[in-house]
Coordinates of N, CA and C and ligand atoms in Angstrom, one line a residue:
M1 N 57.6 -29.0 -24.7 CA 57.3 -28.2 -25.9 C 58.5 -28.2 -26.8
A2 N 58.3 -28.6 -28.0 CA 59.4 -28.7 -28.9 C 58.9 -28.5 -30.3
Q3 N 59.8 -27.9 -31.1 CA 59.6 -27.7 -32.5 C 60.3 -28.8 -33.2
L4 N 59.6 -29.4 -34.2 CA 60.2 -30.5 -35.0 C 60.3 -30.1 -36.5
T5 N 61.5 -30.4 -37.0 CA 61.6 -30.2 -38.5 C 62.1 -31.4 -39.2
L6 N 61.4 -31.9 -40.2 CA 61.7 -33.0 -41.0 C 62.1 -32.4 -42.4
D7 N 63.4 -32.6 -42.7 CA 63.9 -32.0 -43.9 C 64.3 -33.0 -44.9
N8 N 63.5 -33.2 -46.0 CA 63.8 -34.1 -47.1 C 64.1 -35.5 -46.5
I9 N 63.2 -36.0 -45.6 CA 63.3 -37.3 -45.0 C 63.0 -38.4 -45.9
Q10 N 63.9 -39.4 -45.9 CA 63.7 -40.6 -46.8 C 63.8 -41.9 -46.0
K11 N 63.0 -42.9 -46.5 CA 63.1 -44.2 -45.9 C 63.1 -45.3 -46.9
R12 N 64.2 -46.1 -46.9 CA 64.3 -47.3 -47.7 C 64.4 -48.5 -46.8
Y13 N 63.8 -49.6 -47.2 CA 64.0 -50.9 -46.6 C 64.8 -51.7 -47.6
G14 N 66.1 -52.0 -47.4 CA 66.9 -52.6 -48.4 C 67.1 -51.7 -49.6
A15 N 67.5 -52.3 -50.7 CA 67.9 -51.5 -51.9 C 66.7 -51.0 -52.7
K16 N 65.6 -51.9 -52.6 CA 64.5 -51.7 -53.6 C 63.3 -50.9 -53.0
T17 N 63.0 -51.2 -51.7 CA 61.8 -50.6 -51.2 C 61.9 -49.2 -50.6
Q18 N 61.4 -48.3 -51.4 CA 61.4 -46.9 -51.0 C 60.0 -46.6 -50.4
V19 N 60.0 -46.4 -49.1 CA 58.7 -46.2 -48.5 C 58.4 -44.7 -48.4
I20 N 59.4 -43.9 -48.1 CA 59.2 -42.4 -48.1 C 60.3 -41.9 -49.0
S21 N 60.0 -41.0 -50.0 CA 61.0 -40.6 -50.9 C 61.5 -39.2 -50.6
S22 N 60.7 -38.3 -50.1 CA 61.2 -37.0 -49.7 C 60.1 -36.3 -49.0
L23 N 60.2 -36.2 -47.7 CA 59.2 -35.7 -46.9 C 59.7 -34.4 -46.1
D24 N 59.0 -33.3 -46.3 CA 59.3 -32.1 -45.5 C 58.1 -31.7 -44.7
L25 N 58.4 -31.5 -43.4 CA 57.3 -31.1 -42.5 C 57.9 -30.3 -41.3
Q26 N 57.2 -29.2 -41.0 CA 57.6 -28.4 -39.8 C 56.5 -28.4 -38.8
I27 N 56.8 -28.8 -37.6 CA 55.8 -28.8 -36.6 C 56.1 -27.8 -35.5
K28 N 55.2 -26.9 -35.2 CA 55.5 -25.8 -34.3 C 55.4 -26.3 -32.8
S29 N 56.1 -25.6 -32.0 CA 56.0 -25.9 -30.6 C 54.6 -25.8 -30.0
G30 N 54.1 -26.9 -29.4 CA 52.8 -26.9 -28.8 C 51.7 -27.3 -29.8
E31 N 52.1 -27.6 -31.0 CA 51.1 -27.9 -32.0 C 50.6 -29.4 -31.9
F32 N 49.4 -29.6 -32.2 CA 48.8 -31.0 -32.2 C 48.6 -31.3 -33.7
V33 N 49.5 -32.2 -34.2 CA 49.4 -32.6 -35.6 C 48.9 -34.0 -35.7
V34 N 47.9 -34.3 -36.5 CA 47.4 -35.6 -36.7 C 47.7 -36.1 -38.1
I35 N 48.2 -37.3 -38.2 CA 48.6 -37.9 -39.5 C 47.6 -39.0 -39.8
V36 N 47.0 -38.8 -41.0 CA 46.1 -39.8 -41.5 C 46.5 -40.3 -42.9
G37 N 45.9 -41.4 -43.3 CA 46.3 -42.0 -44.6 C 46.0 -43.4 -44.7
P38 N 45.9 -44.0 -45.9 CA 45.5 -45.4 -46.0 C 46.6 -46.3 -45.4
S39 N 46.2 -47.6 -45.1 CA 47.1 -48.6 -44.5 C 48.2 -48.8 -45.5
G40 N 49.4 -48.8 -44.9 CA 50.6 -49.1 -45.7 C 51.3 -47.8 -46.3
C41 N 50.7 -46.6 -46.0 CA 51.2 -45.4 -46.6 C 52.5 -44.9 -45.9
G42 N 52.8 -45.5 -44.8 CA 54.1 -45.1 -44.1 C 53.9 -44.3 -42.8
K43 N 52.7 -44.3 -42.2 CA 52.5 -43.6 -41.0 C 53.4 -44.1 -39.8
S44 N 53.3 -45.4 -39.7 CA 54.1 -46.0 -38.5 C 55.6 -45.9 -38.8
T45 N 56.0 -46.1 -40.0 CA 57.4 -45.9 -40.3 C 57.9 -44.5 -40.0
L46 N 57.0 -43.5 -40.3 CA 57.4 -42.1 -40.0 C 57.5 -41.9 -38.5
L47 N 56.5 -42.4 -37.8 CA 56.5 -42.2 -36.3 C 57.7 -42.9 -35.7
R48 N 58.0 -44.1 -36.2 CA 59.2 -44.8 -35.6 C 60.5 -44.1 -36.0
M49 N 60.6 -43.5 -37.1 CA 61.8 -42.7 -37.4 C 61.9 -41.5 -36.5
I50 N 60.8 -40.8 -36.3 CA 60.8 -39.7 -35.4 C 61.2 -40.1 -34.0
A51 N 60.7 -41.3 -33.6 CA 61.0 -41.8 -32.2 C 62.5 -42.2 -32.1
G52 N 63.1 -42.5 -33.2 CA 64.4 -43.1 -33.1 C 64.5 -44.6 -33.1
L53 N 63.4 -45.2 -33.4 CA 63.3 -46.7 -33.3 C 63.6 -47.3 -34.7
E54 N 63.7 -46.4 -35.7 CA 63.9 -46.9 -37.1 C 64.9 -45.9 -37.7
E55 N 65.9 -46.4 -38.4 CA 66.9 -45.5 -39.0 C 66.3 -44.7 -40.1
I56 N 66.8 -43.4 -40.1 CA 66.4 -42.5 -41.2 C 67.4 -42.7 -42.4
S57 N 66.9 -43.1 -43.6 CA 67.8 -43.4 -44.7 C 68.4 -42.1 -45.3
G58 N 67.7 -41.0 -45.2 CA 68.2 -39.8 -45.8 C 67.5 -38.6 -45.3
G59 N 68.1 -37.4 -45.4 CA 67.5 -36.2 -44.9 C 67.8 -36.0 -43.4
G60 N 67.3 -34.9 -42.9 CA 67.7 -34.5 -41.5 C 66.4 -34.2 -40.7
M61 N 66.6 -34.7 -39.4 CA 65.5 -34.4 -38.5 C 66.1 -33.5 -37.3
Y62 N 65.3 -32.5 -37.0 CA 65.8 -31.5 -36.0 C 64.7 -31.3 -34.9
I63 N 65.2 -31.3 -33.7 CA 64.3 -30.9 -32.6 C 64.8 -29.7 -32.0
D64 N 64.0 -28.6 -32.0 CA 64.4 -27.3 -31.5 C 65.8 -26.9 -32.1
G65 N 65.9 -27.2 -33.4 CA 67.1 -26.8 -34.2 C 68.3 -27.8 -34.1
D66 N 68.2 -28.7 -33.1 CA 69.3 -29.7 -33.0 C 69.1 -30.9 -33.9
Y67 N 70.2 -31.2 -34.6 CA 70.2 -32.4 -35.5 C 70.1 -33.7 -34.6
V68 N 69.1 -34.5 -34.8 CA 68.9 -35.6 -33.9 C 68.9 -37.0 -34.6
N69 N 69.3 -37.0 -35.9 CA 69.3 -38.3 -36.6 C 70.0 -39.4 -35.9
D70 N 71.1 -39.1 -35.2 CA 71.9 -40.1 -34.6 C 71.6 -40.3 -33.1
D71 N 70.7 -39.6 -32.6 CA 70.3 -39.7 -31.1 C 69.5 -40.9 -30.8
S72 N 69.6 -41.5 -29.7 CA 68.8 -42.6 -29.2 C 67.4 -42.1 -28.9
P73 N 66.5 -43.0 -28.8 CA 65.1 -42.6 -28.3 C 65.1 -41.8 -27.0
A74 N 65.9 -42.2 -26.1 CA 65.9 -41.5 -24.8 C 66.5 -40.1 -25.0
E75 N 67.6 -40.0 -25.8 CA 68.2 -38.7 -26.0 C 67.3 -37.7 -26.7
R76 N 66.4 -38.2 -27.5 CA 65.5 -37.3 -28.2 C 64.4 -36.6 -27.3
G77 N 64.2 -37.2 -26.2 CA 63.2 -36.6 -25.3 C 61.8 -36.7 -25.8
I78 N 61.5 -37.9 -26.4 CA 60.2 -38.1 -27.0 C 59.4 -39.2 -26.2
G79 N 58.2 -38.9 -25.9 CA 57.3 -39.9 -25.3 C 56.4 -40.6 -26.3
M80 N 56.3 -41.9 -26.1 CA 55.5 -42.6 -27.1 C 54.3 -43.4 -26.4
V81 N 53.2 -43.3 -27.1 CA 52.0 -44.1 -26.6 C 51.5 -44.9 -27.8
F82 N 51.6 -46.2 -27.8 CA 51.2 -47.0 -28.9 C 49.9 -47.7 -28.7
Q83 N 49.4 -48.3 -29.7 CA 48.1 -48.9 -29.7 C 48.1 -50.1 -28.7
S84 N 49.1 -50.9 -28.8 CA 49.1 -52.0 -27.9 C 49.9 -51.6 -26.7
Y85 N 49.2 -51.1 -25.7 CA 49.9 -50.5 -24.5 C 50.5 -51.7 -23.7
A86 N 51.7 -52.0 -23.9 CA 52.4 -53.1 -23.3 C 52.8 -52.7 -21.9
L87 N 51.8 -52.7 -20.9 CA 52.2 -52.5 -19.5 C 52.9 -53.7 -19.0
Y88 N 53.8 -53.5 -18.0 CA 54.4 -54.6 -17.4 C 53.4 -55.3 -16.5
P89 N 53.0 -56.6 -16.8 CA 51.9 -57.2 -16.1 C 52.2 -57.5 -14.6
H90 N 53.4 -57.7 -14.3 CA 53.7 -58.1 -12.9 C 54.0 -56.8 -12.0
M91 N 53.9 -55.6 -12.6 CA 54.1 -54.4 -11.8 C 52.8 -53.7 -11.5
S92 N 52.8 -53.0 -10.4 CA 51.6 -52.1 -10.1 C 51.6 -50.9 -11.1
V93 N 50.5 -50.2 -11.1 CA 50.4 -49.0 -11.8 C 51.5 -48.0 -11.5
Y94 N 51.8 -47.9 -10.2 CA 52.8 -47.0 -9.7 C 54.2 -47.4 -10.3
Q95 N 54.5 -48.8 -10.2 CA 55.8 -49.3 -10.7 C 55.9 -49.1 -12.2
N96 N 54.8 -49.3 -12.9 CA 54.8 -49.1 -14.3 C 55.2 -47.7 -14.7
M97 N 54.8 -46.7 -13.9 CA 55.1 -45.4 -14.2 C 56.5 -45.0 -13.7
A98 N 56.9 -45.6 -12.6 CA 58.2 -45.3 -12.0 C 59.4 -45.9 -12.7
F99 N 59.1 -47.0 -13.4 CA 60.2 -47.9 -13.9 C 61.2 -47.1 -14.8
A100 N 60.7 -46.4 -15.8 CA 61.7 -45.7 -16.7 C 62.5 -44.6 -15.9
L101 N 61.9 -44.0 -14.9 CA 62.6 -43.0 -14.1 C 63.7 -43.7 -13.2
E102 N 63.4 -44.9 -12.8 CA 64.4 -45.7 -12.0 C 65.6 -46.0 -12.9
L103 N 65.3 -46.5 -14.1 CA 66.3 -46.8 -15.1 C 67.2 -45.6 -15.3
A104 N 66.6 -44.4 -15.4 CA 67.3 -43.2 -15.6 C 67.9 -42.7 -14.3
R105 N 67.8 -43.4 -13.3 CA 68.5 -43.1 -12.0 C 68.1 -41.8 -11.4
H106 N 66.8 -41.5 -11.5 CA 66.3 -40.3 -10.7 C 66.2 -40.7 -9.2
S107 N 66.3 -39.8 -8.3 CA 66.2 -40.1 -6.9 C 64.8 -40.6 -6.6
T108 N 64.7 -41.3 -5.5 CA 63.4 -41.9 -5.1 C 62.3 -40.8 -4.8
S109 N 62.8 -39.7 -4.2 CA 61.8 -38.7 -3.9 C 61.3 -37.9 -5.2
E110 N 62.2 -37.8 -6.1 CA 61.9 -37.1 -7.4 C 60.9 -38.1 -8.2
I111 N 61.2 -39.4 -8.2 CA 60.3 -40.3 -8.9 C 58.9 -40.3 -8.2
D112 N 58.9 -40.3 -6.9 CA 57.6 -40.3 -6.2 C 56.8 -39.1 -6.5
Q113 N 57.5 -38.0 -6.5 CA 56.8 -36.7 -6.8 C 56.2 -36.7 -8.2
R114 N 57.0 -37.2 -9.2 CA 56.6 -37.1 -10.6 C 55.5 -38.2 -10.8
V115 N 55.6 -39.3 -10.3 CA 54.5 -40.4 -10.5 C 53.2 -39.9 -9.9
R116 N 53.3 -39.3 -8.7 CA 52.0 -38.8 -8.0 C 51.4 -37.6 -8.7
E117 N 52.2 -36.8 -9.3 CA 51.7 -35.6 -10.0 C 51.0 -36.1 -11.3
C118 N 51.7 -37.1 -12.0 CA 51.1 -37.7 -13.2 C 49.8 -38.4 -12.9
A119 N 49.8 -39.2 -11.8 CA 48.6 -39.9 -11.4 C 47.4 -38.9 -11.1
R120 N 47.8 -37.8 -10.6 CA 46.7 -36.8 -10.3 C 46.2 -36.2 -11.6
I121 N 47.0 -35.9 -12.5 CA 46.6 -35.3 -13.8 C 45.7 -36.3 -14.5
L122 N 46.1 -37.6 -14.5 CA 45.3 -38.6 -15.2 C 44.3 -39.4 -14.4
Q123 N 44.0 -38.9 -13.2 CA 43.0 -39.5 -12.3 C 43.3 -40.9 -12.1
L124 N 44.6 -41.2 -11.8 CA 44.9 -42.6 -11.5 C 45.3 -42.8 -10.1
E125 N 45.1 -41.8 -9.3 CA 45.5 -41.9 -7.8 C 44.9 -43.1 -7.1
P126 N 43.6 -43.4 -7.3 CA 43.1 -44.5 -6.5 C 43.6 -45.9 -7.0
L127 N 44.2 -45.9 -8.2 CA 44.6 -47.2 -8.8 C 46.0 -47.5 -8.7
L128 N 46.8 -46.7 -8.0 CA 48.3 -46.8 -8.1 C 48.8 -48.2 -7.6
E129 N 48.1 -48.9 -6.8 CA 48.6 -50.2 -6.3 C 48.0 -51.4 -7.1
R130 N 47.2 -51.1 -8.1 CA 46.6 -52.2 -8.8 C 47.5 -52.7 -9.9
R131 N 47.3 -54.0 -10.3 CA 48.0 -54.6 -11.5 C 47.2 -54.3 -12.7
P132 N 47.9 -54.2 -13.9 CA 47.2 -53.9 -15.1 C 46.0 -54.8 -15.4
K133 N 46.0 -56.1 -15.0 CA 44.9 -57.0 -15.2 C 43.6 -56.6 -14.5
D134 N 43.8 -55.8 -13.4 CA 42.6 -55.3 -12.7 C 42.2 -53.9 -13.1
L135 N 42.5 -53.5 -14.3 CA 42.1 -52.2 -14.8 C 41.2 -52.4 -16.0
S136 N 40.4 -51.4 -16.3 CA 39.6 -51.4 -17.5 C 40.5 -50.9 -18.7
G137 N 40.0 -51.1 -19.9 CA 40.8 -50.7 -21.1 C 41.2 -49.2 -21.0
G138 N 40.3 -48.4 -20.6 CA 40.6 -47.0 -20.6 C 41.6 -46.6 -19.5
Q139 N 41.5 -47.3 -18.4 CA 42.4 -47.1 -17.3 C 43.8 -47.5 -17.7
R140 N 43.9 -48.7 -18.4 CA 45.2 -49.1 -18.9 C 45.8 -48.1 -19.9
Q141 N 45.0 -47.6 -20.7 CA 45.5 -46.7 -21.7 C 46.0 -45.4 -21.0
R142 N 45.3 -45.0 -19.9 CA 45.7 -43.9 -19.2 C 47.1 -44.1 -18.5
V143 N 47.3 -45.4 -18.0 CA 48.6 -45.7 -17.4 C 49.7 -45.6 -18.5
A144 N 49.3 -46.1 -19.7 CA 50.3 -46.0 -20.8 C 50.7 -44.6 -21.1
I145 N 49.7 -43.7 -21.1 CA 50.0 -42.3 -21.3 C 50.8 -41.7 -20.1
G146 N 50.5 -42.2 -18.9 CA 51.2 -41.8 -17.7 C 52.7 -42.2 -17.8
R147 N 52.9 -43.4 -18.3 CA 54.3 -43.8 -18.4 C 55.1 -43.0 -19.3
A148 N 54.4 -42.4 -20.4 CA 55.2 -41.5 -21.3 C 55.3 -40.1 -20.6
I149 N 54.3 -39.7 -19.9 CA 54.3 -38.3 -19.3 C 55.4 -38.2 -18.2
V150 N 55.6 -39.2 -17.4 CA 56.5 -39.0 -16.3 C 57.9 -38.7 -16.7
R151 N 58.2 -39.0 -18.0 CA 59.6 -38.7 -18.5 C 59.7 -37.2 -18.8
E152 N 58.6 -36.5 -18.8 CA 58.5 -35.1 -19.1 C 59.1 -34.9 -20.5
P153 N 58.6 -35.6 -21.5 CA 59.2 -35.4 -22.9 C 58.8 -34.1 -23.5
R154 N 59.6 -33.7 -24.5 CA 59.4 -32.5 -25.2 C 58.3 -32.7 -26.3
L155 N 58.2 -33.9 -26.7 CA 57.3 -34.2 -27.9 C 56.7 -35.6 -27.6
F156 N 55.4 -35.7 -27.9 CA 54.6 -36.9 -27.8 C 54.3 -37.5 -29.1
L157 N 54.4 -38.8 -29.2 CA 54.0 -39.5 -30.4 C 52.9 -40.5 -30.0
F158 N 51.8 -40.4 -30.6 CA 50.7 -41.4 -30.4 C 50.4 -42.2 -31.6
D159 N 50.5 -43.5 -31.6 CA 50.2 -44.3 -32.7 C 48.9 -45.1 -32.5
E160 N 47.8 -44.6 -33.0 CA 46.5 -45.1 -32.9 C 46.2 -45.6 -31.4
P161 N 46.4 -44.7 -30.5 CA 46.3 -45.1 -29.1 C 44.9 -45.5 -28.6
L162 N 43.9 -45.2 -29.3 CA 42.5 -45.5 -28.8 C 41.8 -46.5 -29.7
S163 N 42.5 -47.1 -30.7 CA 41.8 -48.0 -31.6 C 41.4 -49.3 -31.0
N164 N 42.0 -49.7 -29.9 CA 41.5 -50.9 -29.2 C 40.4 -50.7 -28.2
L165 N 39.9 -49.5 -28.1 CA 38.9 -49.2 -27.1 C 37.5 -49.2 -27.7
D166 N 36.5 -49.5 -26.9 CA 35.2 -49.5 -27.5 C 34.7 -48.0 -27.7
A167 N 33.6 -47.9 -28.5 CA 33.3 -46.5 -29.0 C 33.1 -45.5 -27.9
S168 N 32.4 -45.8 -26.8 CA 32.1 -44.8 -25.8 C 33.4 -44.4 -25.1
L169 N 34.2 -45.4 -24.8 CA 35.5 -45.1 -24.1 C 36.4 -44.3 -25.0
R170 N 36.3 -44.5 -26.3 CA 37.2 -43.8 -27.3 C 36.8 -42.3 -27.2
V171 N 35.5 -42.0 -27.1 CA 35.1 -40.6 -27.1 C 35.6 -40.0 -25.8
Q172 N 35.5 -40.7 -24.7 CA 35.9 -40.1 -23.4 C 37.4 -39.9 -23.4
M173 N 38.2 -40.9 -23.9 CA 39.7 -40.8 -23.9 C 40.1 -39.7 -24.9
R174 N 39.4 -39.5 -26.0 CA 39.7 -38.5 -26.9 C 39.6 -37.1 -26.3
M175 N 38.6 -36.9 -25.4 CA 38.4 -35.6 -24.7 C 39.6 -35.5 -23.7
E176 N 40.0 -36.6 -23.1 CA 41.1 -36.5 -22.2 C 42.4 -36.2 -22.8
V177 N 42.6 -36.7 -24.0 CA 43.9 -36.4 -24.7 C 43.8 -34.9 -25.1
A178 N 42.7 -34.4 -25.5 CA 42.6 -33.0 -25.8 C 42.9 -32.1 -24.6
A179 N 42.3 -32.5 -23.5 CA 42.5 -31.8 -22.2 C 44.0 -31.8 -21.8
L180 N 44.6 -32.9 -22.0 CA 46.0 -33.1 -21.6 C 46.9 -32.2 -22.5
H181 N 46.6 -32.1 -23.8 CA 47.3 -31.2 -24.7 C 47.2 -29.8 -24.2
K182 N 46.0 -29.4 -23.9 CA 45.7 -28.0 -23.5 C 46.5 -27.7 -22.2
R183 N 46.4 -28.7 -21.3 CA 47.0 -28.5 -19.9 C 48.5 -28.5 -19.9
L184 N 49.1 -29.4 -20.7 CA 50.6 -29.5 -20.7 C 51.2 -28.6 -21.8
G185 N 50.5 -28.2 -22.7 CA 51.0 -27.4 -23.8 C 52.1 -28.1 -24.6
V186 N 52.1 -29.4 -24.6 CA 53.1 -30.2 -25.3 C 52.8 -30.3 -26.8
T187 N 53.9 -30.6 -27.6 CA 53.8 -30.9 -29.0 C 53.4 -32.3 -29.2
I188 N 52.4 -32.6 -30.0 CA 51.9 -33.9 -30.2 C 51.8 -34.3 -31.7
I189 N 52.3 -35.5 -32.0 CA 52.0 -36.1 -33.3 C 51.2 -37.3 -33.1
Y190 N 50.1 -37.4 -33.8 CA 49.1 -38.4 -33.5 C 48.6 -39.1 -34.7
V191 N 48.8 -40.4 -34.8 CA 48.4 -41.2 -36.0 C 47.0 -41.8 -35.7
T192 N 46.1 -41.7 -36.6 CA 44.8 -42.3 -36.4 C 44.1 -42.7 -37.7
H193 N 43.2 -43.6 -37.7 CA 42.3 -44.0 -38.8 C 41.0 -43.3 -38.7
D194 N 40.8 -42.7 -37.5 CA 39.4 -42.2 -37.2 C 39.3 -40.7 -37.6
Q195 N 38.5 -40.4 -38.6 CA 38.3 -39.1 -39.1 C 37.8 -38.1 -38.0
V196 N 36.9 -38.6 -37.2 CA 36.3 -37.7 -36.1 C 37.5 -37.3 -35.1
E197 N 38.3 -38.3 -34.8 CA 39.4 -38.1 -33.9 C 40.3 -37.0 -34.5
A198 N 40.6 -37.2 -35.8 CA 41.5 -36.2 -36.5 C 40.9 -34.8 -36.5
M199 N 39.6 -34.7 -36.8 CA 39.0 -33.4 -36.8 C 38.9 -32.7 -35.5
T200 N 38.6 -33.5 -34.4 CA 38.4 -32.9 -33.1 C 39.7 -32.5 -32.4
L201 N 40.7 -33.3 -32.7 CA 42.0 -33.1 -32.0 C 43.0 -32.2 -32.7
A202 N 43.0 -32.2 -34.0 CA 44.1 -31.6 -34.7 C 44.1 -30.1 -34.8
D203 N 45.3 -29.5 -34.6 CA 45.5 -28.1 -35.1 C 45.7 -28.2 -36.6
R204 N 46.4 -29.2 -37.0 CA 46.7 -29.5 -38.4 C 46.7 -30.9 -38.7
I205 N 46.1 -31.3 -39.9 CA 46.1 -32.7 -40.3 C 47.0 -32.8 -41.5
V206 N 47.8 -33.9 -41.5 CA 48.7 -34.3 -42.6 C 48.2 -35.5 -43.2
V207 N 47.8 -35.5 -44.5 CA 47.3 -36.6 -45.2 C 48.5 -37.3 -46.0
L208 N 48.9 -38.5 -45.6 CA 50.0 -39.2 -46.2 C 49.4 -40.1 -47.3
N209 N 50.1 -40.3 -48.4 CA 49.7 -41.3 -49.4 C 51.0 -41.8 -50.0
Q210 N 51.2 -43.1 -50.0 CA 52.4 -43.7 -50.5 C 53.7 -43.0 -50.1
G211 N 53.7 -42.6 -48.8 CA 54.9 -42.0 -48.3 C 55.1 -40.5 -48.7
N212 N 54.1 -40.0 -49.3 CA 54.2 -38.5 -49.6 C 53.1 -37.8 -48.9
I213 N 53.4 -36.5 -48.6 CA 52.3 -35.7 -48.1 C 51.4 -35.2 -49.2
E214 N 50.1 -35.7 -49.1 CA 49.2 -35.3 -50.2 C 48.5 -34.0 -49.9
Q215 N 48.2 -33.8 -48.6 CA 47.6 -32.5 -48.2 C 48.0 -32.2 -46.8
V216 N 48.1 -30.9 -46.5 CA 48.2 -30.5 -45.1 C 47.3 -29.3 -44.9
G217 N 46.6 -29.3 -43.7 CA 45.8 -28.1 -43.4 C 45.0 -28.3 -42.1
T218 N 44.4 -27.3 -41.7 CA 43.5 -27.4 -40.5 C 42.3 -28.2 -40.9
P219 N 41.7 -28.8 -39.8 CA 40.5 -29.6 -40.1 C 39.5 -28.9 -41.0
L220 N 39.3 -27.6 -40.8 CA 38.3 -26.8 -41.6 C 38.8 -26.7 -43.0
E221 N 40.1 -26.5 -43.2 CA 40.6 -26.4 -44.6 C 40.4 -27.7 -45.4
L222 N 40.6 -28.8 -44.6 CA 40.6 -30.1 -45.3 C 39.2 -30.7 -45.5
Y223 N 38.3 -30.5 -44.5 CA 37.1 -31.3 -44.5 C 35.8 -30.4 -44.7
D224 N 35.9 -29.1 -44.7 CA 34.7 -28.3 -44.7 C 34.4 -27.7 -46.0
H225 N 34.7 -28.5 -47.1 CA 34.3 -28.0 -48.4 C 32.9 -28.4 -48.7
P226 N 32.1 -27.5 -49.2 CA 30.7 -27.9 -49.6 C 30.6 -28.9 -50.7
Ligands
ADP1 P1 51.1 -47.6 -42.2 O1 51.6 -47.4 -40.8 O2 50.7 -46.3 -42.8 O3 50.1 -48.7 -42.3 P2 53.8 -48.6 -42.5 O4 54.7 -47.5 -42.1 O5 53.6 -49.7 -41.5 O6 52.4 -48.0 -43.0 O7 54.4 -49.3 -43.8 C1 54.7 -48.5 -45.0 C2 55.3 -49.4 -46.0 O8 56.6 -49.9 -45.6 C3 54.4 -50.6 -46.3 O9 54.4 -50.9 -47.7 C4 55.2 -51.8 -45.6 O10 55.0 -53.0 -46.3 C5 56.6 -51.3 -45.7 N1 57.5 -51.8 -44.6 C6 57.2 -51.5 -43.2 N2 58.2 -52.1 -42.5 C7 59.0 -52.8 -43.4 C8 60.2 -53.6 -43.2 N3 60.7 -53.8 -42.0 N4 60.7 -54.1 -44.4 C9 60.2 -53.8 -45.5 N5 59.1 -53.0 -45.8 C10 58.5 -52.5 -44.7
ADP2 P1 63.1 -50.1 -21.4 O1 61.6 -50.2 -21.1 O2 63.9 -51.1 -20.7 O3 63.6 -48.7 -21.3 P2 62.4 -50.3 -24.2 O4 62.8 -51.3 -25.2 O5 61.0 -50.2 -23.8 O6 63.3 -50.6 -22.9 O7 62.9 -48.9 -24.7 C1 64.0 -48.7 -25.5 C2 64.3 -47.3 -25.6 O8 63.2 -46.5 -25.8 C3 64.9 -46.8 -24.2 O9 65.9 -45.9 -24.5 C4 63.7 -46.0 -23.6 O10 64.2 -44.9 -22.8 C5 62.9 -45.6 -24.8 N1 61.5 -45.6 -24.5 C6 60.7 -46.7 -24.3 N2 59.5 -46.4 -24.1 C7 59.4 -45.1 -24.2 C8 58.3 -44.2 -24.1 N3 57.0 -44.5 -23.8 N4 58.6 -42.9 -24.2 C9 59.9 -42.5 -24.5 N5 60.9 -43.3 -24.7 C10 60.7 -44.6 -24.5

């Protein structure tokens, strides 16, 4: 659970390309915020800046009050689930989830406990010994989520995590993401093109346009006008 503050955030690529000119946003601890907007409006750039994968050109980002502009992705305590869930193909489901914890030098027993707990929550227990190629799309996406969860992040970033799945699986996974949010009580920032996803998942929806926040509100406030 973490609170996120973006204070006058700016992003430039080179001298000329200003993608985000001044963005202010406060996200409460435990809140589920969905970001929508046309292609090219800066959604991915914003997520990557929050993750620490892209430099912030100006302004300040704070997690629970701490200034984190200069912190690495790992130091920020952020978990990411992206559209192309690049699972390690030569590793089992178990190893895929354990890998980051091994790099972080957690003890074997701690790693085992966390991976098994995660597998239980995501119903991956029967699949722990399988390779990614022997999983369905939804199962793979669940492993990708598991890989982020085992790190016990304070904040989750989802970048169109369901857009590669077929329609029925998307509905099922959407319910699972909602259940996960409820269960873990974590803060989530979620980018999607899918209006139904935005309406069903969000506590608050942020509409981006050309790098600016055009509208912010609950799904009811934004979409329930007669
Ligand atoms: P979205 O995710 O909403 O589709 P992006 O964040 O990918 O939008 O892109 C926002 C804008 O920033 C686009 O105009 C894109 O061309 C530009 N952009 C993204 N990455 C770079 C880069 N590395 N160099 C220059 N411009 C970029
Ligand atoms: P590695 O997988 O070897 O850690 P990456 O290039 O995938 O290397 O990651 C670079 C940085 O981003 C690392 O500091 C890693 O801790 C962090 N990172 C990678 N994936 C995630 C994720 N799903 N959630 C949170 N942090 C991540």
